[in-house]
Amino acid sequence: MSDRQTAPLVPYARDVVQWIEGRAHRLATYDPLAPLADLRPLVPLVGDAQVVALGVASRQTHELSALVHRSIRLLVEEAGFRAVTLEGDDPARIGLDAYVGTGAGDPRELLAGARPFWRTGEVLGLVEWMRSYNVRHPDDPVRFTATVPGTEPSPPADGMAGIERDLAQHVIRWHEQPGSPGAPGKLGKPGTPGTPGNKDVKVVYWGGLVHTANRAPRTPAPTSPPPTHLSAGGHLRRHYGPGYVSIGLTFHHGTAAAPDPAAGTAPVPAPPADFAEAVLGGAQPAAYLLDLRGDAPAPVSSWLDAATRTRFVGPGFTAADHAEHHIADGALRDWFDAVVHVREVTPNRPLTG
């Protein structure tokens, strides 16, 4: 990873940048299968959390997706997490949960039935790693969360507010599933009957930060008038309290795959000065993990607690109106307990054929 210098920042941000550079943990690689020593500070950061959200500013970038994969590996291998939620789709619906548990099926073919934003080489890599982990740990496997039968969501009458609620309820209902009589004491083998309850299973939630950010109300743009409602992350924080840890994966600039694969790629310019990423991108590490909690110097605390904006790249995004795609009306450390920031991103690898 290159530590290239960015353009000079406005003077008010200097104290924040110096604080970041003194506190951040530099990330050394995007290789999902590389050693995890650089990412290991994430383990004490999540502590005893029941649900850790990895909310990305774009599902269409390689670097953020690769860092999600690395983070899931770390939390499974070293922090006891045994379930993964893929936001916006049900892996069991297309057979992915059975694949990671039993090896049944071809994961590339199974992903062809997923929502378009999960049909990527990065998601395939995670699925294959989960299968590999389960082959090595047949008595203590990792699995995907699944929609509880009888709770399949229908289009909510209250629009996005209902969608956010349903995203959170997917996790909460799965966690509340009771076990079967005589079930084993651990999670059990995915894809087989007779599993124990899910109450004590720790979950990693991979989604979009527009949903996972802990914010009430959540004001996403562009919409007119902007809707105001509780995010999925807000629902999860209300339910789990400090047992829900929100990590935002942000970036400064680069190129993303277009939400519509047929459209190719989309350049993402540097953010406006009032976006959080304008300051996060001024720090020297090209990629880093930053804990936002705890005491900080007064100028830094003022910045962390001030109303800000942070970008997301989703449907309808274009470079011409990039500044319109953001969440607002909240503070960075209200939304996130920590951030993983990447200076420059490249497109993810769509699955073809």
Coordinates of C-alpha atoms in Angstrom, one line a residue:
M1 CA 0.0 0.0 0.0
S2 CA 1.4 3.4 -1.0
D3 CA 1.4 6.3 1.5
R4 CA 1.1 9.1 -1.0
Q5 CA 0.6 12.6 0.2
T6 CA -2.8 14.2 -0.5
A7 CA -3.5 17.8 -1.2
P8 CA -3.1 20.2 1.8
L9 CA -6.0 20.3 4.2
V10 CA -7.7 23.4 5.5
P11 CA -6.1 24.6 8.8
Y12 CA -8.9 23.5 11.2
A13 CA -8.3 19.8 10.3
R14 CA -4.6 19.7 11.2
D15 CA -5.2 18.7 14.9
V16 CA -7.5 15.9 13.8
V17 CA -5.1 14.6 11.2
Q18 CA -2.3 14.6 13.7
W19 CA -4.5 12.7 16.2
I20 CA -5.4 10.2 13.6
E21 CA -1.8 9.6 12.6
G22 CA -0.9 9.0 16.3
R23 CA -3.8 6.7 17.0
A24 CA -4.6 4.8 13.8
H25 CA -3.5 1.2 13.2
R26 CA -1.9 1.0 9.7
L27 CA -3.3 -1.8 7.6
A28 CA -0.6 -3.5 5.5
T29 CA -2.5 -5.5 2.8
Y30 CA -5.8 -6.1 1.1
D31 CA -5.0 -9.8 0.6
P32 CA -7.9 -11.7 2.3
L33 CA -5.7 -14.6 3.0
A34 CA -2.6 -12.7 4.3
P35 CA -1.5 -12.8 8.0
L36 CA -3.9 -10.8 10.3
A37 CA -1.4 -9.2 12.6
D38 CA -2.0 -5.6 11.3
L39 CA -5.8 -6.0 11.8
R40 CA -5.6 -7.6 15.2
P41 CA -6.4 -4.4 17.2
L42 CA -10.0 -5.0 16.0
V43 CA -10.4 -7.9 18.5
P44 CA -10.2 -5.8 21.7
L45 CA -12.1 -3.1 20.0
V46 CA -15.2 -5.3 19.5
G47 CA -14.9 -6.8 23.0
D48 CA -17.9 -8.8 24.0
A49 CA -20.2 -7.6 21.1
Q50 CA -22.9 -9.9 20.0
V51 CA -23.2 -8.2 16.6
V52 CA -20.5 -6.4 14.7
A53 CA -21.5 -4.5 11.6
L54 CA -19.0 -3.9 8.8
G55 CA -20.8 -1.1 6.9
V56 CA -19.2 -0.2 3.6
A57 CA -19.5 3.1 1.8
S58 CA -19.7 1.1 -1.4
R59 CA -20.3 -2.5 -2.2
Q60 CA -18.7 -2.0 -5.5
T61 CA -15.0 -1.6 -4.5
H62 CA -12.3 -4.2 -4.2
E63 CA -10.4 -2.8 -1.3
L64 CA -13.4 -2.4 1.1
S65 CA -14.7 -5.8 0.2
A66 CA -11.3 -7.4 0.8
L67 CA -11.0 -5.7 4.2
V68 CA -14.4 -7.0 5.1
H69 CA -13.2 -10.5 4.2
R70 CA -10.1 -10.0 6.3
S71 CA -12.2 -8.7 9.2
I72 CA -14.6 -11.6 9.1
R73 CA -11.6 -14.0 9.1
L74 CA -10.2 -12.3 12.1
L75 CA -13.4 -12.3 14.1
V76 CA -14.1 -15.9 13.3
E77 CA -10.6 -17.2 13.9
E78 CA -9.7 -15.1 16.9
A79 CA -12.9 -13.7 18.5
G80 CA -15.4 -16.6 18.4
F81 CA -17.8 -15.2 15.8
R82 CA -19.7 -18.1 14.1
A83 CA -22.3 -16.4 11.9
V84 CA -22.3 -14.0 8.9
T85 CA -25.1 -11.8 7.7
L86 CA -25.1 -10.7 4.0
E87 CA -27.4 -7.7 4.0
G88 CA -30.1 -7.5 1.5
D89 CA -30.3 -11.2 0.6
D90 CA -30.8 -14.6 2.2
P91 CA -27.9 -17.0 1.5
A92 CA -30.0 -20.0 2.4
R93 CA -32.4 -19.0 -0.3
I94 CA -29.8 -19.7 -3.0
G95 CA -28.0 -22.6 -1.2
L96 CA -24.9 -20.8 0.1
D97 CA -25.5 -21.9 3.7
A98 CA -25.8 -25.5 2.6
Y99 CA -22.6 -25.1 0.6
V100 CA -20.5 -23.7 3.4
G101 CA -21.8 -26.5 5.7
T102 CA -21.7 -29.5 3.4
G103 CA -20.0 -28.6 0.2
A104 CA -23.1 -29.1 -1.8
G105 CA -23.2 -27.2 -5.0
D106 CA -20.9 -24.8 -6.9
P107 CA -20.6 -21.5 -5.1
R108 CA -20.1 -19.5 -8.4
E109 CA -23.3 -21.0 -9.8
L110 CA -25.2 -20.4 -6.5
L111 CA -24.1 -16.7 -6.5
A112 CA -25.6 -16.3 -9.9
G113 CA -29.0 -16.4 -8.1
A114 CA -28.0 -13.7 -5.6
R115 CA -28.8 -10.0 -5.7
P116 CA -26.5 -8.2 -8.2
F117 CA -24.4 -6.5 -5.6
W118 CA -23.3 -9.9 -4.1
R119 CA -22.3 -11.4 -7.5
T120 CA -18.6 -10.5 -7.1
G121 CA -15.3 -12.3 -6.9
E122 CA -14.8 -10.9 -3.4
V123 CA -18.0 -12.4 -2.1
L124 CA -17.1 -15.7 -3.8
G125 CA -13.8 -15.6 -2.0
L126 CA -15.5 -15.2 1.4
V127 CA -17.9 -18.1 0.7
E128 CA -15.0 -20.3 -0.3
W129 CA -13.0 -19.4 2.8
M130 CA -16.0 -20.2 5.0
R131 CA -16.3 -23.6 3.4
S132 CA -12.5 -24.1 3.9
Y133 CA -12.8 -23.1 7.5
N134 CA -15.6 -25.6 8.1
V135 CA -13.7 -28.4 6.5
R136 CA -10.9 -27.7 9.0
H137 CA -13.3 -27.2 11.9
P138 CA -16.2 -29.6 11.4
D139 CA -17.4 -29.5 15.0
D140 CA -17.3 -25.7 15.3
P141 CA -18.4 -24.3 12.0
V142 CA -19.3 -20.8 10.8
R143 CA -22.5 -20.3 8.9
F144 CA -24.8 -17.6 7.4
T145 CA -27.8 -16.2 9.2
A146 CA -31.0 -17.1 7.5
T147 CA -34.5 -15.7 7.3
V148 CA -36.6 -17.3 10.0
P149 CA -39.5 -19.3 8.4
G150 CA -42.7 -17.4 8.5
T151 CA -41.0 -14.0 8.8
E152 CA -40.2 -13.4 5.2
P153 CA -40.4 -9.6 4.6
S154 CA -43.0 -8.2 2.3
P155 CA -42.8 -4.6 0.8
P156 CA -43.4 -2.5 3.9
A157 CA -46.2 0.1 3.9
D158 CA -43.8 2.7 5.5
G159 CA -41.2 2.5 2.7
M160 CA -37.5 2.9 3.8
A161 CA -38.4 3.0 7.5
G162 CA -39.8 -0.5 7.2
I163 CA -36.9 -1.7 5.1
E164 CA -34.5 -0.6 7.8
R165 CA -36.6 -2.3 10.5
D166 CA -36.7 -5.5 8.5
L167 CA -33.0 -5.5 8.0
A168 CA -32.5 -5.3 11.8
Q169 CA -35.2 -7.8 12.5
H170 CA -33.5 -10.4 10.2
V171 CA -30.7 -10.5 12.7
I172 CA -32.7 -10.2 15.9
R173 CA -35.2 -13.0 14.9
W174 CA -32.4 -15.3 13.9
H175 CA -30.7 -14.7 17.2
E176 CA -33.9 -15.5 19.1
Q177 CA -34.4 -18.9 17.4
P178 CA -34.7 -21.6 20.0
G179 CA -32.7 -24.9 19.8
S180 CA -34.0 -28.3 19.0
P181 CA -34.2 -31.0 21.8
G182 CA -30.9 -32.9 22.1
A183 CA -29.1 -30.5 19.9
P184 CA -25.3 -30.3 20.3
G185 CA -23.8 -27.6 22.5
K186 CA -22.1 -25.7 19.7
L187 CA -23.6 -24.2 16.5
G188 CA -23.9 -27.5 14.8
K189 CA -23.2 -28.2 11.1
P190 CA -24.9 -25.8 8.7
G191 CA -27.4 -27.5 6.3
T192 CA -28.4 -30.2 8.8
P193 CA -31.4 -30.5 11.2
G194 CA -31.1 -30.5 15.0
T195 CA -29.2 -27.3 15.5
P196 CA -29.0 -25.5 18.9
G197 CA -30.4 -22.1 19.5
N198 CA -28.7 -19.0 18.1
K199 CA -28.9 -16.8 21.2
D200 CA -25.2 -17.0 22.1
V201 CA -23.9 -17.0 18.5
K202 CA -21.9 -13.9 17.6
V203 CA -22.7 -12.4 14.3
V204 CA -20.7 -10.3 11.7
Y205 CA -23.0 -8.2 9.6
W206 CA -21.7 -7.1 6.2
G207 CA -23.9 -4.3 4.7
G208 CA -23.9 -0.8 3.5
L209 CA -23.0 2.0 6.0
V210 CA -26.2 3.9 5.0
H211 CA -28.0 1.1 6.8
T212 CA -25.5 -0.1 9.5
A213 CA -24.6 3.4 10.9
N214 CA -26.1 3.8 14.4
R215 CA -28.2 6.9 13.8
A216 CA -31.7 8.0 14.8
P217 CA -32.9 9.7 12.8
R218 CA -31.2 8.6 9.6
T219 CA -31.3 11.2 6.8
P220 CA -30.0 9.8 3.5
A221 CA -29.6 11.9 0.3
P222 CA -30.5 12.4 -2.4
T223 CA -34.2 12.4 -1.8
S224 CA -36.6 15.2 -1.7
P225 CA -37.8 15.8 0.9
P226 CA -35.2 13.7 2.7
P227 CA -36.9 10.9 4.7
T228 CA -36.0 10.7 8.4
H229 CA -36.2 7.4 10.2
L230 CA -34.2 5.0 12.4
S231 CA -31.5 3.1 10.5
A232 CA -31.1 -0.7 10.8
G233 CA -28.0 0.1 12.9
G234 CA -30.1 2.3 15.1
H235 CA -32.6 -0.5 15.7
L236 CA -29.8 -2.9 16.4
R237 CA -28.2 -0.5 19.0
R238 CA -31.6 -0.1 20.7
H239 CA -31.9 -3.9 20.9
Y240 CA -28.4 -4.9 21.8
G241 CA -27.1 -1.8 23.4
P242 CA -23.3 -1.9 23.6
G243 CA -23.5 -5.4 22.2
Y244 CA -23.9 -3.9 18.8
V245 CA -20.6 -2.5 17.4
S246 CA -20.8 -0.3 14.3
I247 CA -17.7 -0.1 12.1
G248 CA -17.8 2.1 9.0
L249 CA -15.5 1.4 6.0
T250 CA -15.0 4.6 4.2
F251 CA -12.8 5.9 1.4
H252 CA -11.5 9.2 0.0
H253 CA -11.6 8.7 -3.8
G254 CA -11.1 6.2 -6.6
T255 CA -13.2 4.2 -9.0
A256 CA -16.0 1.8 -8.2
A257 CA -17.9 -0.7 -10.3
A258 CA -21.2 0.9 -11.3
P259 CA -24.2 -0.5 -9.4
D260 CA -25.5 -1.7 -12.8
P261 CA -22.7 -4.1 -14.0
A262 CA -23.6 -3.2 -17.6
A263 CA -22.6 0.4 -17.0
G264 CA -18.9 -0.5 -16.3
T265 CA -17.2 1.7 -13.7
A266 CA -17.9 5.0 -12.0
P267 CA -15.2 7.5 -11.0
V268 CA -15.6 8.8 -7.5
P269 CA -14.0 12.2 -7.0
A270 CA -12.4 13.5 -3.8
P271 CA -15.1 14.5 -1.3
P272 CA -16.2 18.0 -0.5
A273 CA -14.4 19.7 2.5
D274 CA -17.5 19.2 4.8
F275 CA -17.4 15.4 4.4
A276 CA -15.7 13.3 7.1
E277 CA -13.7 11.6 4.4
A278 CA -12.0 14.9 3.5
V279 CA -10.2 14.8 6.9
L280 CA -9.9 11.0 7.2
G281 CA -8.2 11.0 3.8
G282 CA -5.6 13.6 4.9
A283 CA -3.9 11.2 7.3
Q284 CA -0.8 9.4 6.1
P285 CA -1.7 5.7 6.2
A286 CA -3.2 4.7 2.9
A287 CA -5.4 2.3 4.9
Y288 CA -6.0 2.2 8.6
L289 CA -8.3 1.2 11.5
L290 CA -9.3 4.0 13.9
D291 CA -11.1 3.6 17.2
L292 CA -13.4 6.6 17.6
R293 CA -14.3 6.0 21.3
G294 CA -12.7 7.4 24.4
D295 CA -11.2 10.7 25.3
A296 CA -9.6 12.9 22.7
P297 CA -8.2 16.5 22.6
A298 CA -10.8 19.2 22.6
P299 CA -10.5 20.1 18.9
V300 CA -10.7 16.4 17.9
S301 CA -13.7 15.8 20.1
S302 CA -15.4 18.8 18.6
W303 CA -14.9 17.3 15.1
L304 CA -16.0 13.8 16.1
D305 CA -19.2 15.1 17.7
A306 CA -20.1 17.7 15.1
A307 CA -22.7 17.2 12.5
T308 CA -21.0 15.9 9.4
R309 CA -21.6 14.0 6.1
T310 CA -20.2 10.7 4.9
R311 CA -20.6 9.4 1.4
F312 CA -22.1 6.2 0.0
V313 CA -22.0 4.9 -3.5
G314 CA -25.2 3.1 -4.5
P315 CA -28.0 3.1 -7.0
G316 CA -28.1 6.2 -9.1
F317 CA -24.6 7.3 -8.3
T318 CA -22.7 9.4 -10.9
A319 CA -19.5 11.4 -10.6
A320 CA -21.4 14.5 -11.6
D321 CA -23.6 14.5 -8.5
H322 CA -21.3 12.5 -6.2
A323 CA -21.6 15.1 -3.4
E324 CA -25.4 14.4 -3.2
H325 CA -24.9 10.8 -2.2
H326 CA -24.3 10.8 1.6
I327 CA -25.8 10.4 5.0
A328 CA -26.1 13.6 7.1
D329 CA -27.5 15.1 10.3
G330 CA -25.3 13.1 12.6
A331 CA -21.8 12.9 14.1
L332 CA -19.1 10.4 13.0
R333 CA -18.8 8.8 16.4
D334 CA -22.6 8.6 16.8
W335 CA -22.7 6.5 13.6
F336 CA -19.6 4.4 14.2
D337 CA -17.5 3.0 17.0
A338 CA -14.6 2.8 14.7
V339 CA -13.7 3.4 11.0
V340 CA -11.6 1.6 8.5
H341 CA -10.5 4.2 6.0
V342 CA -9.0 3.6 2.6
R343 CA -7.5 6.5 0.6
E344 CA -8.1 5.1 -2.9
V345 CA -10.3 2.3 -4.2
T346 CA -10.6 0.3 -7.4
P347 CA -13.6 -1.6 -8.8
N348 CA -14.6 -5.0 -7.4
R349 CA -14.5 -8.1 -9.6
P350 CA -17.9 -9.0 -11.0
L351 CA -18.6 -12.6 -11.5
T352 CA -19.1 -13.4 -15.2
G353 CA -20.0 -16.6 -17.1

